[in-house]
mmCIF file of C-alpha atoms in Angstrom:
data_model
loop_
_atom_site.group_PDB
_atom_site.id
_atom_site.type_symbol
_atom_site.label_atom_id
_atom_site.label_comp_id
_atom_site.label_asym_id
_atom_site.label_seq_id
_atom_site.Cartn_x
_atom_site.Cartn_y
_atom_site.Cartn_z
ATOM 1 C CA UNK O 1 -1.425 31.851 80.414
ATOM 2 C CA UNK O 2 -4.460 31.984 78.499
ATOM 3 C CA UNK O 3 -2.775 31.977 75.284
ATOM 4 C CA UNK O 4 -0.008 29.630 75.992
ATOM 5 C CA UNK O 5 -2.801 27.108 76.863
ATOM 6 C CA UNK O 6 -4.370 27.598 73.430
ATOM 7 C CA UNK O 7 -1.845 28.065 70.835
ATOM 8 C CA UNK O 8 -3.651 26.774 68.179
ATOM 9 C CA UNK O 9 -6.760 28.542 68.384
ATOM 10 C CA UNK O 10 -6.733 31.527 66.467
ATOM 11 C CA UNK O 11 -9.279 33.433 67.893
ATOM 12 C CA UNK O 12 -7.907 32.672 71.154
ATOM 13 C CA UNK O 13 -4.456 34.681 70.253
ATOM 14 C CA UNK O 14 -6.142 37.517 68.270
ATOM 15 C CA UNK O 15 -8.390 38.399 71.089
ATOM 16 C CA UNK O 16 -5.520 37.949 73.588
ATOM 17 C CA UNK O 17 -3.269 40.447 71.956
ATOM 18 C CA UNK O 18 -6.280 43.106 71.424
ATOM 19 C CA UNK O 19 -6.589 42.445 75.484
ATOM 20 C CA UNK O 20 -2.874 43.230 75.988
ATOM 21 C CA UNK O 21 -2.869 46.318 73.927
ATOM 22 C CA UNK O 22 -5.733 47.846 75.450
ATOM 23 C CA UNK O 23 -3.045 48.052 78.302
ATOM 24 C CA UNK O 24 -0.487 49.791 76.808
ATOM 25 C CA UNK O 25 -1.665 53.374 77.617
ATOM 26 C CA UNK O 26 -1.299 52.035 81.232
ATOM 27 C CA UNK O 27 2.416 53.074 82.205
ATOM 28 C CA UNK O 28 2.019 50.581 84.926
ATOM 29 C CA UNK O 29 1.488 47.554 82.755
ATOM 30 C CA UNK O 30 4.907 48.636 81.434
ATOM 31 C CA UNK O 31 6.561 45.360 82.838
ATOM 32 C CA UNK O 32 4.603 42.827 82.287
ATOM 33 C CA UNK O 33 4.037 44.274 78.402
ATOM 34 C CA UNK O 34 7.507 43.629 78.181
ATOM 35 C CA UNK O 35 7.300 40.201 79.141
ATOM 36 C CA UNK O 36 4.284 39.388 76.544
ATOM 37 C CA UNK O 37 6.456 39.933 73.818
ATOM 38 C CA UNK O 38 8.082 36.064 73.034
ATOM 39 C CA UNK O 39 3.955 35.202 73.591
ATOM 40 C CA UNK O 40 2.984 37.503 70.849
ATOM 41 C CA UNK O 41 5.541 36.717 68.416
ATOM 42 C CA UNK O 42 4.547 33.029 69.063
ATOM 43 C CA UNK O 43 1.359 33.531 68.565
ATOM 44 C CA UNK O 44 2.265 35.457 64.737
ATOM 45 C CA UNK O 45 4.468 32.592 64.282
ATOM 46 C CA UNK O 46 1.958 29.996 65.015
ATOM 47 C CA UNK O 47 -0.458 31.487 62.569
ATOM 48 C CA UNK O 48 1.128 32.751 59.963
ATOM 49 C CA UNK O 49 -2.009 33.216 57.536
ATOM 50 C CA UNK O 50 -3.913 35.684 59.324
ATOM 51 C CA UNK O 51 -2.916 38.516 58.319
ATOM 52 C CA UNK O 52 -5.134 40.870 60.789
ATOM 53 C CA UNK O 53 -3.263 38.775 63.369
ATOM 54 C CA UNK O 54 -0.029 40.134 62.030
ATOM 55 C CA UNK O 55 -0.908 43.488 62.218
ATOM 56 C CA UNK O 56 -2.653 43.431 65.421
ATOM 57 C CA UNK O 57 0.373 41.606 66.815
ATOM 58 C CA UNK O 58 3.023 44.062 65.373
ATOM 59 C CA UNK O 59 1.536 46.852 66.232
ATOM 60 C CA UNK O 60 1.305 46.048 69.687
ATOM 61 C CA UNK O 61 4.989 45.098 69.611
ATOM 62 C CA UNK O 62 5.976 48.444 68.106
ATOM 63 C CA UNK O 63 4.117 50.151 71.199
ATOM 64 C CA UNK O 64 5.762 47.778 73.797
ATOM 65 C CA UNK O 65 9.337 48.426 72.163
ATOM 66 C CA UNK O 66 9.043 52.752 71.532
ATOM 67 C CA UNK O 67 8.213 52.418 75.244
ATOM 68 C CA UNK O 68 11.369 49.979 76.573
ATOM 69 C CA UNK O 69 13.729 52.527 74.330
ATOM 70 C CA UNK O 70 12.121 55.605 76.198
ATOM 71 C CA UNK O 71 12.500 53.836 79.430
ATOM 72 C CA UNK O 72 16.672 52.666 77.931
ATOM 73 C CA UNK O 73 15.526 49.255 77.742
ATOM 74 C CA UNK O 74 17.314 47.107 75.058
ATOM 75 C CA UNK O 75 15.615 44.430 73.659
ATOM 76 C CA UNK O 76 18.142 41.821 73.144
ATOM 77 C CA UNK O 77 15.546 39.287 70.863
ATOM 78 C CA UNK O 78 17.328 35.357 70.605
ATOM 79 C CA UNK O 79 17.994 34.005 67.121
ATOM 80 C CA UNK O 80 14.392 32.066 67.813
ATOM 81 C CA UNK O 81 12.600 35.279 67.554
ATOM 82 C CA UNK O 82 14.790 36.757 64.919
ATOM 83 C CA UNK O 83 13.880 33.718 63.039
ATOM 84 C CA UNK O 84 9.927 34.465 63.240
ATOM 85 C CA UNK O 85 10.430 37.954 62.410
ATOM 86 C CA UNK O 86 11.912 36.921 59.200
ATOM 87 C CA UNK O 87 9.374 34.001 58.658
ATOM 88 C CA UNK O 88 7.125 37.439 58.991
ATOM 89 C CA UNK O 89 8.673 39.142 56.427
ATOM 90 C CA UNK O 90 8.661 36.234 54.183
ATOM 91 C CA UNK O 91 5.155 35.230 54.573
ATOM 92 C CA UNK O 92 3.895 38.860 53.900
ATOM 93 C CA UNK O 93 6.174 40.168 51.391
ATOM 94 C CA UNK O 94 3.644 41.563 49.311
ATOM 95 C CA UNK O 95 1.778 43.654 52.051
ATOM 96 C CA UNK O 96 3.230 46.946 51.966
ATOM 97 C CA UNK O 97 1.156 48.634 55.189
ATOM 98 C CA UNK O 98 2.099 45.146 57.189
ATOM 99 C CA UNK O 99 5.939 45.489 55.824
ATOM 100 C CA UNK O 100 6.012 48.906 56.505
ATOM 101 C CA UNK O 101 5.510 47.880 60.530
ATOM 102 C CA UNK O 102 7.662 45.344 60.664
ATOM 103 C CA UNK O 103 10.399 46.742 59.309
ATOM 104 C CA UNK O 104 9.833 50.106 61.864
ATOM 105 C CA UNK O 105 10.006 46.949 64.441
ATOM 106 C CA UNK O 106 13.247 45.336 62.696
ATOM 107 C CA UNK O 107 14.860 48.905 62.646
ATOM 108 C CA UNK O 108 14.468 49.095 67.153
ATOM 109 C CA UNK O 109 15.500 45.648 67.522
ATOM 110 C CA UNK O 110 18.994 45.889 65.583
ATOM 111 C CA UNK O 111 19.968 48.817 67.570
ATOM 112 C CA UNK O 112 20.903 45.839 69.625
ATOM 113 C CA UNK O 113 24.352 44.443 68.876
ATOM 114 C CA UNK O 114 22.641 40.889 69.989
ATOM 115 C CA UNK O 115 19.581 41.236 68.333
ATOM 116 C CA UNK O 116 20.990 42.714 65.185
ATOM 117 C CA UNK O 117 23.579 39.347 65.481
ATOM 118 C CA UNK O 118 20.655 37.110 65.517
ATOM 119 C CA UNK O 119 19.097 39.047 62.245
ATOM 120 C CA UNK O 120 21.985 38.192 60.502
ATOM 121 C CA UNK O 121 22.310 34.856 61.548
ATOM 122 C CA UNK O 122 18.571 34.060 60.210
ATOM 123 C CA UNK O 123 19.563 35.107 56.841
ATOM 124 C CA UNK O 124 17.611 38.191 56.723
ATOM 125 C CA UNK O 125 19.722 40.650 53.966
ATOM 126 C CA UNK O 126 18.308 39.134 50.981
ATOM 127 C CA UNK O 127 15.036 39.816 52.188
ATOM 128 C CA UNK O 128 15.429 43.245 52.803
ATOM 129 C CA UNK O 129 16.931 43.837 49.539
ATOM 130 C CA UNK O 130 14.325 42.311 48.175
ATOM 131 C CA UNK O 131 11.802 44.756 50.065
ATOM 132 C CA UNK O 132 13.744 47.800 49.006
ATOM 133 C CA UNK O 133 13.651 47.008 45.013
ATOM 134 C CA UNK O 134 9.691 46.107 45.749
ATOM 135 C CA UNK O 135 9.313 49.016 47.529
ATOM 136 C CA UNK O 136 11.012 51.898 46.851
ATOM 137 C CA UNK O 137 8.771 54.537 46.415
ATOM 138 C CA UNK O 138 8.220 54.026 50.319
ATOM 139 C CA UNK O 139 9.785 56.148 52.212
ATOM 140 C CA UNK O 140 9.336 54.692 55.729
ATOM 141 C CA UNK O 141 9.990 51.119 54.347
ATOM 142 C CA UNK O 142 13.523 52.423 52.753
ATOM 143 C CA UNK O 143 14.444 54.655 56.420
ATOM 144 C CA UNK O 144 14.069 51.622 58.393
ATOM 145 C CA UNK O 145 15.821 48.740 55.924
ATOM 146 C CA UNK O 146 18.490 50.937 55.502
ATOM 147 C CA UNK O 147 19.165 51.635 59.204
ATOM 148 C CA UNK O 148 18.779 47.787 59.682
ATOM 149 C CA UNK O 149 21.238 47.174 56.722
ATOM 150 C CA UNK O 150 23.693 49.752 58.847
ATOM 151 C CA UNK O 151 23.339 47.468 61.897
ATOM 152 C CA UNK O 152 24.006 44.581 60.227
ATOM 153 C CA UNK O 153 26.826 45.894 58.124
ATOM 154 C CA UNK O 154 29.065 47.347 60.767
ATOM 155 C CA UNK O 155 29.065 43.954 62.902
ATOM 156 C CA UNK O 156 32.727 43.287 62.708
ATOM 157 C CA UNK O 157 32.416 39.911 62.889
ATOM 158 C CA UNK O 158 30.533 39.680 59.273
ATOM 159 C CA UNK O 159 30.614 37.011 56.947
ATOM 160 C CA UNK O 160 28.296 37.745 54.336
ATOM 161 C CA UNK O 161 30.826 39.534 52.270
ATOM 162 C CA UNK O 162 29.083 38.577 49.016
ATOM 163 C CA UNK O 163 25.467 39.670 50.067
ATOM 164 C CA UNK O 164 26.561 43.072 51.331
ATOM 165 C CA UNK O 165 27.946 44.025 47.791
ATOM 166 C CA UNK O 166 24.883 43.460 46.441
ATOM 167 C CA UNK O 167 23.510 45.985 48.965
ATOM 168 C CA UNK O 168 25.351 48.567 47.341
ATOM 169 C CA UNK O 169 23.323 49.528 44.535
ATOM 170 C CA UNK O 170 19.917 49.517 46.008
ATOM 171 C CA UNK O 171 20.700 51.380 48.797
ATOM 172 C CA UNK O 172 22.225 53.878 46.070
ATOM 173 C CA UNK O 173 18.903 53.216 44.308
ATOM 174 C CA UNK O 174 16.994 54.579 47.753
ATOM 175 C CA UNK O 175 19.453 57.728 48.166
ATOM 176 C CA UNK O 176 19.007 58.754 44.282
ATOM 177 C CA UNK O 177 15.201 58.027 45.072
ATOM 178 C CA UNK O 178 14.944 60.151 48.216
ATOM 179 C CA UNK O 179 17.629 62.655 47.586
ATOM 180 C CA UNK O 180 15.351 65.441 49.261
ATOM 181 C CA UNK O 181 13.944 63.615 52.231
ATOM 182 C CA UNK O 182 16.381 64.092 54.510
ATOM 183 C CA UNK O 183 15.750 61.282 56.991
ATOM 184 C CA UNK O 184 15.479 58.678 54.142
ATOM 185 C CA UNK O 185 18.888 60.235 53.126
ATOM 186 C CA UNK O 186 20.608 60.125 56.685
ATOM 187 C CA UNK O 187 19.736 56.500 56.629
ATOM 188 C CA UNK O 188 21.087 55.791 53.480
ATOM 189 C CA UNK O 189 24.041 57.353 53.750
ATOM 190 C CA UNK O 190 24.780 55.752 57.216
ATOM 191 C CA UNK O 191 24.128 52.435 55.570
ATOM 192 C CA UNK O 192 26.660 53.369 52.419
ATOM 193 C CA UNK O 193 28.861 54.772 55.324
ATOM 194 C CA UNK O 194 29.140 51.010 56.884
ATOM 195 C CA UNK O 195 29.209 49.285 53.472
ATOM 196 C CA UNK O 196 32.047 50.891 52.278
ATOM 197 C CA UNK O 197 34.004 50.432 55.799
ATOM 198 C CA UNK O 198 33.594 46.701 54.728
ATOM 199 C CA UNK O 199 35.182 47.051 51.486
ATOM 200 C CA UNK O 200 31.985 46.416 49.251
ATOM 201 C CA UNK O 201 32.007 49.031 46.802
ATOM 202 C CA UNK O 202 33.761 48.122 43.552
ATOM 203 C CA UNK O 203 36.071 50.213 41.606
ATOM 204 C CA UNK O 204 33.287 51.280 39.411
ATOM 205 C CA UNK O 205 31.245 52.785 41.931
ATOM 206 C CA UNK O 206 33.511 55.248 44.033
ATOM 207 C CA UNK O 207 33.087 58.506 41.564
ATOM 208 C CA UNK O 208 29.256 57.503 41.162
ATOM 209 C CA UNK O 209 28.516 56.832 44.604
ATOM 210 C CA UNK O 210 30.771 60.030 45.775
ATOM 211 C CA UNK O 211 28.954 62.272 43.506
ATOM 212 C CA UNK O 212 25.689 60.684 45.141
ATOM 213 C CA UNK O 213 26.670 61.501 48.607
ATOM 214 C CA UNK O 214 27.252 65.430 47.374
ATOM 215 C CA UNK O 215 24.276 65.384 45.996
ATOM 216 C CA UNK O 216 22.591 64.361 48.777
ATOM 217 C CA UNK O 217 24.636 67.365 51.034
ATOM 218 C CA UNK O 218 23.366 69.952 48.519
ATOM 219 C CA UNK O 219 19.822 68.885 48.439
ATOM 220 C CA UNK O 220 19.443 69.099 52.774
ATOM 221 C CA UNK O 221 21.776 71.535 53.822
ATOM 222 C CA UNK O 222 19.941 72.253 56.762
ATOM 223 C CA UNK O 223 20.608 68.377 58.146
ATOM 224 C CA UNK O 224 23.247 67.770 60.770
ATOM 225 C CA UNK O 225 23.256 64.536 60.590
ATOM 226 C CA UNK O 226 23.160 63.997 57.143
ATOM 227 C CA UNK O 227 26.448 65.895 56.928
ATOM 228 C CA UNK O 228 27.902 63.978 59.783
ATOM 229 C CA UNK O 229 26.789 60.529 57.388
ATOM 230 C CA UNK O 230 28.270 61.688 53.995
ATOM 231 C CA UNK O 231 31.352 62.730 55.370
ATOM 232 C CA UNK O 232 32.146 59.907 56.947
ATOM 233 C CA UNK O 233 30.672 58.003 53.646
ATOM 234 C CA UNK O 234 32.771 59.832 52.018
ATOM 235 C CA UNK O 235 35.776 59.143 54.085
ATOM 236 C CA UNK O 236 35.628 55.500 53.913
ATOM 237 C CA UNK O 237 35.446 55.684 49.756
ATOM 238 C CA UNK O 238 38.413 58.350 49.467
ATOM 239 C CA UNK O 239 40.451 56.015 52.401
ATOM 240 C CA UNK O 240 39.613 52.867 49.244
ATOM 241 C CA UNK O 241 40.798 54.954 46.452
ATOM 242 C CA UNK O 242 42.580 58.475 45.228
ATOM 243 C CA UNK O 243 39.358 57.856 42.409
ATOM 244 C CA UNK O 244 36.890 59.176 45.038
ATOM 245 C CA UNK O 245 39.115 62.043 46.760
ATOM 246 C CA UNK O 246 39.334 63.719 43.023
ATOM 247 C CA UNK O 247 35.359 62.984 42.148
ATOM 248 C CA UNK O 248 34.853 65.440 45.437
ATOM 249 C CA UNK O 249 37.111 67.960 44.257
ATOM 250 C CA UNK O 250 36.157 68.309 40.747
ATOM 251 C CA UNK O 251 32.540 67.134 41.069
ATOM 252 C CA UNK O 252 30.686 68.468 37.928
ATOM 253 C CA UNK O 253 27.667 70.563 39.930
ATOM 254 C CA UNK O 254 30.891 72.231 41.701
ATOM 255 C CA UNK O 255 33.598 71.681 44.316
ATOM 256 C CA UNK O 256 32.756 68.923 47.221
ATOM 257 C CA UNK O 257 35.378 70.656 49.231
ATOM 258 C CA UNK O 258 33.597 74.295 48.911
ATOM 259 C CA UNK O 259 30.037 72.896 49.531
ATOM 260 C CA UNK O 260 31.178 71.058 52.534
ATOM 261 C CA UNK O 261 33.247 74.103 54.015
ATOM 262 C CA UNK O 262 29.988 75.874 53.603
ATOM 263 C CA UNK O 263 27.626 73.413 54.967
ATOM 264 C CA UNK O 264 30.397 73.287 57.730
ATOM 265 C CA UNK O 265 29.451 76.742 58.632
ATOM 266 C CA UNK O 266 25.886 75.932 59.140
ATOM 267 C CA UNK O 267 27.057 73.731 61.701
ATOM 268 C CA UNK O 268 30.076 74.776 63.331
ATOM 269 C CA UNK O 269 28.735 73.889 67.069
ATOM 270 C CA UNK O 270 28.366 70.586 66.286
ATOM 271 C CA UNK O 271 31.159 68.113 67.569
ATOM 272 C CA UNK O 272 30.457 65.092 65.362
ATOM 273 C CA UNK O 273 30.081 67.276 62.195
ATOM 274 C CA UNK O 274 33.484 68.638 63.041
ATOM 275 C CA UNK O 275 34.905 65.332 63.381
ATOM 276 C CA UNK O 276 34.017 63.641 60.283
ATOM 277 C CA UNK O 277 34.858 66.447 58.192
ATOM 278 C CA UNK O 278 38.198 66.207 59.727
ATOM 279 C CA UNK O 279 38.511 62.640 59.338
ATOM 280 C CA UNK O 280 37.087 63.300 55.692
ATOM 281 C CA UNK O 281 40.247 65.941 54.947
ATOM 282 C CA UNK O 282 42.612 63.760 56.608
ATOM 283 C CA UNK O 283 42.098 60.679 54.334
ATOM 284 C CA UNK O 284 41.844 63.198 51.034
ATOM 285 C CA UNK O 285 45.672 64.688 52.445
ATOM 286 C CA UNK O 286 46.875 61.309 52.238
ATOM 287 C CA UNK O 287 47.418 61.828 48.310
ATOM 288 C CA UNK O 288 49.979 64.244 47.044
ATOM 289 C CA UNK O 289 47.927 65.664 43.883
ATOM 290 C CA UNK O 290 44.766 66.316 45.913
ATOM 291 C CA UNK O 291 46.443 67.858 48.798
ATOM 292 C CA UNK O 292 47.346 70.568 46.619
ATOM 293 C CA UNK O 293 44.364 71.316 45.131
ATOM 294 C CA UNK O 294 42.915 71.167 49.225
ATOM 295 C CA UNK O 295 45.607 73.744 49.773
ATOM 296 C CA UNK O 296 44.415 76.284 46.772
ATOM 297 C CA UNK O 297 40.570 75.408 48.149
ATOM 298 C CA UNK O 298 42.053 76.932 51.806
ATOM 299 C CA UNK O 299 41.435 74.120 53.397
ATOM 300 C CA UNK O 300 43.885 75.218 56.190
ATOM 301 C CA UNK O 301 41.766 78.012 56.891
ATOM 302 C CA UNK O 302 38.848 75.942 57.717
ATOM 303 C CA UNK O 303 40.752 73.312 59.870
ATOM 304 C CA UNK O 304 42.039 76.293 61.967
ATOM 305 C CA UNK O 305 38.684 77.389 62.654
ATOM 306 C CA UNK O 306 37.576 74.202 63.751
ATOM 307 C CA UNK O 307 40.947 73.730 66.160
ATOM 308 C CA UNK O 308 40.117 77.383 67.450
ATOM 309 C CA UNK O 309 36.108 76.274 67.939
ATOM 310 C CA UNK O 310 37.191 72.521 69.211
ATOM 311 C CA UNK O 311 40.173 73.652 71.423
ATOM 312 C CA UNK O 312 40.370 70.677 73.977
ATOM 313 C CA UNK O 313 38.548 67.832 71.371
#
């Protein structure tokens, strides 16, 4: 109440947020945290030049949303508060500790289908593209645009055909950047994963891009997930062209088929590992000339093992 009555004075909402995050250690204030959080991002909105504000403000946000998803609380943000997030970003694009936060907070709020909706509504692709070329020597800053570029991609209701094809070589730029972190990786595979299932990656890039995603299963073998990501990366190139399914098999640092039947085996207990890889062999069988070559790689070998280990899947 007190800073709804005072919008305008800054002070009024910079001391009002310090107030409400001296609370969030409380588990009891839990609640009424998560009710703050349209008064906070009013408050950033309203002043839009103080940047100690900001980063008071987004910070305290951060804490309020980590504990909603602990608690399995989705925040489901309206296209109002999408739109001040992205007035945020806009405002402060040259502040890398302030972008860093906020796109951390952009990354939790798209793992709603609603919220991440409302992010694409506002326009907000360009302006992560734009962070990603500005900052790609940040690792955090390229995790979290990239797993906000995978929520917005996979919306099947997408529209902004154009603007995802343009995501396609900077998130390739953050992979080839980050090709040995592997949670930098994950994300941008996951993110080339979903632009690829919506047909954005031209002719030209499927024996790049493929050779990318090996490279990125050779440098973090050790990375579930990551394996998981690039196969079914991979899957969506070889379903768009035959191109792709013979840049894995005769990939010039060695066979994709060999490396992923080994990194296979480093994971064999893991359901969704199986599953891509299967759905990774099943589009490559889909063309005569590569099926052959699968055959001589014993291929069959490997999907009986995963039958035998996967018997009621």
């Amino acid at each position: 109440d007190f800073m709804q009555a005072s919008w305008e004075i800054e002070e009024v909402q910079a001391k009002g947020i310090q107030l409400l995050a001296s609370f969030v250690k409380d588990k009891s204030a839990f609640p009424c945290l998560l009710k703050c959080t349209e008064v906070i991002l009013h408050a950033m909105k309203t002043h839009t030049d103080s940047l100690e504000l900001h980063v008071e403000g987004c910070t305290l946000l951060l804490e309020i949303l980590s504990q909603a998803l602990e608690q399995g609380v989705m925040m489901a943000l309206d296209e109002c508060v999408a739109s001040c997030l992205l007035h945020t970003v806009r405002k402060h694009s040259e502040n890398e500790e302030l972008l860093s936060s906020l796109c951390t907070l952009l990354m939790m709020v798209s793992a709603s289908e609603v919220a991440a909706e409302n992010l694409r509504k506002v326009g907000i692709i360009p302006d992560l593209l734009s962070i990603l070329r500005r900052f790609l020597h940040n690792d955090k800053i390229c995790c979290s645009c990239c797993a906000v570029l995978w929520s917005l991609a996979v919306s099947e209701n997408n529209r902004d055909q154009a603007v995802l094809e343009s995501a396609v070589p900077v998130t390739s730029a953050v992979l080839q950047k980050h090709l040995q972190n592997g949670v930098v990786a994950e994300s941008a595979c996951s993110a080339l994963w979903a632009l690829s299932l919506q047909g954005c990656v031209a002719d030209s890039d499927y024996e790049p891009m493929a050779a990318l995603l090996l490279d990125a299963l050779r440098m973090n073998p050790e990375r579930a997930v990551l394996l998981k990501n690039g196969c079914l990366a991979l899957a969506s190139l070889v379903r768009l062209s035959e191109t792709a399914a013979l840049a894995i098999l005769l990939d010039s640092k060695g066979s994709g088929i060999e490396l992923i039947k080994d990194e296979y085996h480093l994971h064999f207990d893991e359901p969704g590992v199986a599953e891509a890889l299967c759905l990774l062999m099943n589009e490559m069988a889909q063309y005569d000339e590569v099926m052959l070559d699968m055959r001589s790689q014993k291929v069959e070998k490997l999907l009986s093992e995963i039958k035998l280990q996967f018997p009621f899947s």
